[in-house]
Amino acid sequence: MRLTTTFAAAAALAVSAVSANAGGMSEPVMDAPVVMVEEPAPAGSSISSTYIVIGVVAALLIAAAASED
C-alpha cells in the first residue's frame, strides 16, 4: 500500500511539472501582418494573345487545305 501511494505521488508530481513548463517562460512573439499587394494589369494590347494563336492556327489549317488541291 505504501508503494502504491509513493508511485501515485510521483506520477502527480511528474504530470504537474510537465504542464507547468509546457508554455515556456519567454515572451510571446507577434508576427507581422501579411499584406497582399496586387500589381495592376499591364496596359498593353487590347487584343488577347488567345485570339492571335487561334488566328495563326486557322491560317495554317487554311494553307494546308489549299495546298492539297
Short mmCIF file of N, CA and C in Angstrom, two decimals:
data_model
loop_
_atom_site.label_atom_id
_atom_site.label_comp_id
_atom_site.label_asym_id
_atom_site.label_seq_id
_atom_site.Cartn_x
_atom_site.Cartn_y
_atom_site.Cartn_z
N MET A 1 0.82 -1.19 0.00
CA MET A 1 0.00 0.00 0.00
C MET A 1 0.86 1.25 0.00
N ARG A 2 1.94 1.22 0.77
CA ARG A 2 2.82 2.39 0.85
C ARG A 2 3.52 2.64 -0.50
N LEU A 3 3.86 1.54 -1.21
CA LEU A 3 4.50 1.66 -2.52
C LEU A 3 3.54 2.29 -3.54
N THR A 4 2.29 1.93 -3.52
CA THR A 4 1.29 2.49 -4.43
C THR A 4 1.11 3.99 -4.18
N THR A 5 1.08 4.40 -2.93
CA THR A 5 0.95 5.81 -2.59
C THR A 5 2.16 6.59 -3.09
N THR A 6 3.33 6.01 -2.97
CA THR A 6 4.55 6.67 -3.44
C THR A 6 4.51 6.83 -4.96
N PHE A 7 4.10 5.77 -5.67
CA PHE A 7 4.00 5.87 -7.13
C PHE A 7 2.96 6.90 -7.55
N ALA A 8 1.85 6.97 -6.87
CA ALA A 8 0.80 7.94 -7.19
C ALA A 8 1.30 9.36 -6.96
N ALA A 9 2.03 9.58 -5.88
CA ALA A 9 2.57 10.91 -5.61
C ALA A 9 3.62 11.29 -6.65
N ALA A 10 4.46 10.34 -7.03
CA ALA A 10 5.48 10.62 -8.05
C ALA A 10 4.84 10.92 -9.39
N ALA A 11 3.79 10.20 -9.75
CA ALA A 11 3.10 10.45 -11.01
C ALA A 11 2.43 11.82 -11.00
N ALA A 12 1.84 12.20 -9.89
CA ALA A 12 1.19 13.52 -9.80
C ALA A 12 2.22 14.64 -9.91
N LEU A 13 3.37 14.47 -9.29
CA LEU A 13 4.43 15.49 -9.41
C LEU A 13 4.97 15.57 -10.83
N ALA A 14 5.14 14.43 -11.48
CA ALA A 14 5.67 14.42 -12.85
C ALA A 14 4.70 15.11 -13.80
N VAL A 15 3.41 14.85 -13.67
CA VAL A 15 2.42 15.47 -14.56
C VAL A 15 2.33 16.96 -14.31
N SER A 16 2.36 17.39 -13.08
CA SER A 16 2.25 18.82 -12.79
C SER A 16 3.51 19.56 -13.22
N ALA A 17 4.67 18.94 -13.16
CA ALA A 17 5.90 19.59 -13.58
C ALA A 17 5.93 19.78 -15.09
N VAL A 18 5.42 18.82 -15.82
CA VAL A 18 5.41 18.92 -17.28
C VAL A 18 4.43 20.00 -17.73
N SER A 19 3.26 20.04 -17.12
CA SER A 19 2.27 21.03 -17.55
C SER A 19 2.66 22.44 -17.13
N ALA A 20 3.42 22.60 -16.09
CA ALA A 20 3.83 23.93 -15.65
C ALA A 20 4.86 24.52 -16.60
N ASN A 21 5.68 23.69 -17.23
CA ASN A 21 6.72 24.18 -18.13
C ASN A 21 6.35 24.06 -19.60
N ALA A 22 5.15 23.71 -19.91
CA ALA A 22 4.77 23.47 -21.30
C ALA A 22 4.79 24.74 -22.12
N GLY A 23 4.41 25.87 -21.54
CA GLY A 23 4.33 27.10 -22.32
C GLY A 23 5.65 27.84 -22.45
N GLY A 24 6.58 27.58 -21.59
CA GLY A 24 7.84 28.29 -21.63
C GLY A 24 7.75 29.60 -20.87
N MET A 25 8.89 30.21 -20.64
CA MET A 25 8.93 31.44 -19.86
C MET A 25 9.20 32.67 -20.71
N SER A 26 9.44 32.51 -22.00
CA SER A 26 9.75 33.66 -22.85
C SER A 26 8.48 34.41 -23.23
N GLU A 27 8.66 35.66 -23.65
CA GLU A 27 7.54 36.48 -24.09
C GLU A 27 7.03 35.97 -25.44
N PRO A 28 5.73 36.03 -25.69
CA PRO A 28 5.23 35.58 -26.99
C PRO A 28 5.68 36.52 -28.10
N VAL A 29 5.99 35.96 -29.24
CA VAL A 29 6.45 36.73 -30.39
C VAL A 29 5.27 36.94 -31.32
N MET A 30 4.99 38.19 -31.65
CA MET A 30 3.89 38.51 -32.54
C MET A 30 4.43 38.66 -33.96
N ASP A 31 3.82 37.95 -34.91
CA ASP A 31 4.22 38.04 -36.30
C ASP A 31 3.63 39.30 -36.93
N ALA A 32 4.34 39.83 -37.91
CA ALA A 32 3.84 40.99 -38.64
C ALA A 32 2.67 40.56 -39.51
N PRO A 33 1.67 41.42 -39.68
CA PRO A 33 0.54 41.04 -40.54
C PRO A 33 0.97 40.93 -42.00
N VAL A 34 0.36 39.99 -42.71
CA VAL A 34 0.69 39.76 -44.11
C VAL A 34 -0.13 40.72 -44.97
N VAL A 35 0.54 41.44 -45.85
CA VAL A 35 -0.13 42.40 -46.73
C VAL A 35 0.01 41.92 -48.16
N MET A 36 -1.12 41.72 -48.83
CA MET A 36 -1.10 41.29 -50.22
C MET A 36 -1.13 42.53 -51.12
N VAL A 37 -0.13 42.64 -51.99
CA VAL A 37 -0.06 43.76 -52.93
C VAL A 37 -0.39 43.22 -54.30
N GLU A 38 -1.46 43.73 -54.88
CA GLU A 38 -1.84 43.30 -56.22
C GLU A 38 -1.25 44.26 -57.23
N GLU A 39 -0.58 43.69 -58.22
CA GLU A 39 0.01 44.52 -59.26
C GLU A 39 -1.07 44.85 -60.28
N PRO A 40 -1.08 46.08 -60.77
CA PRO A 40 -2.09 46.43 -61.77
C PRO A 40 -1.83 45.69 -63.09
N ALA A 41 -2.90 45.43 -63.81
CA ALA A 41 -2.77 44.74 -65.09
C ALA A 41 -2.02 45.63 -66.07
N PRO A 42 -1.16 45.04 -66.89
CA PRO A 42 -0.43 45.85 -67.86
C PRO A 42 -1.38 46.49 -68.87
N ALA A 43 -1.09 47.71 -69.21
CA ALA A 43 -1.93 48.45 -70.16
C ALA A 43 -1.41 48.22 -71.57
N GLY A 44 -1.34 46.97 -71.97
CA GLY A 44 -0.77 46.61 -73.27
C GLY A 44 -1.82 46.58 -74.35
N SER A 45 -1.71 45.59 -75.19
CA SER A 45 -2.57 45.44 -76.35
C SER A 45 -4.00 45.14 -75.93
N SER A 46 -4.95 45.59 -76.76
CA SER A 46 -6.35 45.30 -76.48
C SER A 46 -6.75 43.93 -77.03
N ILE A 47 -5.89 43.33 -77.88
CA ILE A 47 -6.17 42.02 -78.45
C ILE A 47 -5.55 40.96 -77.55
N SER A 48 -6.33 39.99 -77.19
CA SER A 48 -5.84 38.92 -76.34
C SER A 48 -4.90 38.01 -77.13
N SER A 49 -3.90 37.45 -76.48
CA SER A 49 -2.96 36.56 -77.17
C SER A 49 -3.64 35.28 -77.61
N THR A 50 -4.75 34.93 -76.97
CA THR A 50 -5.50 33.74 -77.38
C THR A 50 -6.05 33.90 -78.79
N TYR A 51 -6.55 35.08 -79.10
CA TYR A 51 -7.08 35.32 -80.44
C TYR A 51 -5.97 35.25 -81.49
N ILE A 52 -4.78 35.70 -81.14
CA ILE A 52 -3.66 35.65 -82.07
C ILE A 52 -3.27 34.21 -82.36
N VAL A 53 -3.21 33.37 -81.32
CA VAL A 53 -2.86 31.96 -81.50
C VAL A 53 -3.92 31.25 -82.34
N ILE A 54 -5.18 31.51 -82.04
CA ILE A 54 -6.26 30.89 -82.83
C ILE A 54 -6.18 31.34 -84.28
N GLY A 55 -5.88 32.60 -84.53
CA GLY A 55 -5.76 33.10 -85.90
C GLY A 55 -4.61 32.44 -86.64
N VAL A 56 -3.48 32.24 -85.98
CA VAL A 56 -2.33 31.60 -86.63
C VAL A 56 -2.65 30.14 -86.95
N VAL A 57 -3.30 29.45 -86.02
CA VAL A 57 -3.68 28.05 -86.26
C VAL A 57 -4.68 27.97 -87.41
N ALA A 58 -5.63 28.87 -87.45
CA ALA A 58 -6.62 28.87 -88.53
C ALA A 58 -5.93 29.15 -89.87
N ALA A 59 -4.98 30.06 -89.90
CA ALA A 59 -4.27 30.38 -91.13
C ALA A 59 -3.46 29.16 -91.60
N LEU A 60 -2.85 28.44 -90.67
CA LEU A 60 -2.09 27.24 -91.06
C LEU A 60 -3.00 26.14 -91.60
N LEU A 61 -4.17 25.98 -90.99
CA LEU A 61 -5.12 25.00 -91.48
C LEU A 61 -5.65 25.35 -92.86
N ILE A 62 -5.91 26.62 -93.08
CA ILE A 62 -6.38 27.06 -94.41
C ILE A 62 -5.27 26.86 -95.45
N ALA A 63 -4.03 27.18 -95.07
CA ALA A 63 -2.92 27.00 -96.02
C ALA A 63 -2.70 25.52 -96.32
N ALA A 64 -2.86 24.65 -95.33
CA ALA A 64 -2.70 23.21 -95.56
C ALA A 64 -3.81 22.68 -96.44
N ALA A 65 -5.02 23.17 -96.25
CA ALA A 65 -6.15 22.72 -97.07
C ALA A 65 -6.01 23.22 -98.51
N ALA A 66 -5.46 24.42 -98.67
CA ALA A 66 -5.31 24.98 -100.01
C ALA A 66 -4.18 24.29 -100.78
N SER A 67 -3.16 23.83 -100.07
CA SER A 67 -2.02 23.22 -100.74
C SER A 67 -2.32 21.78 -101.18
N GLU A 68 -3.36 21.15 -100.63
CA GLU A 68 -3.71 19.80 -101.02
C GLU A 68 -4.37 19.75 -102.40
N ASP A 69 -4.96 20.85 -102.83
CA ASP A 69 -5.66 20.87 -104.14
C ASP A 69 -4.70 20.86 -105.23
#
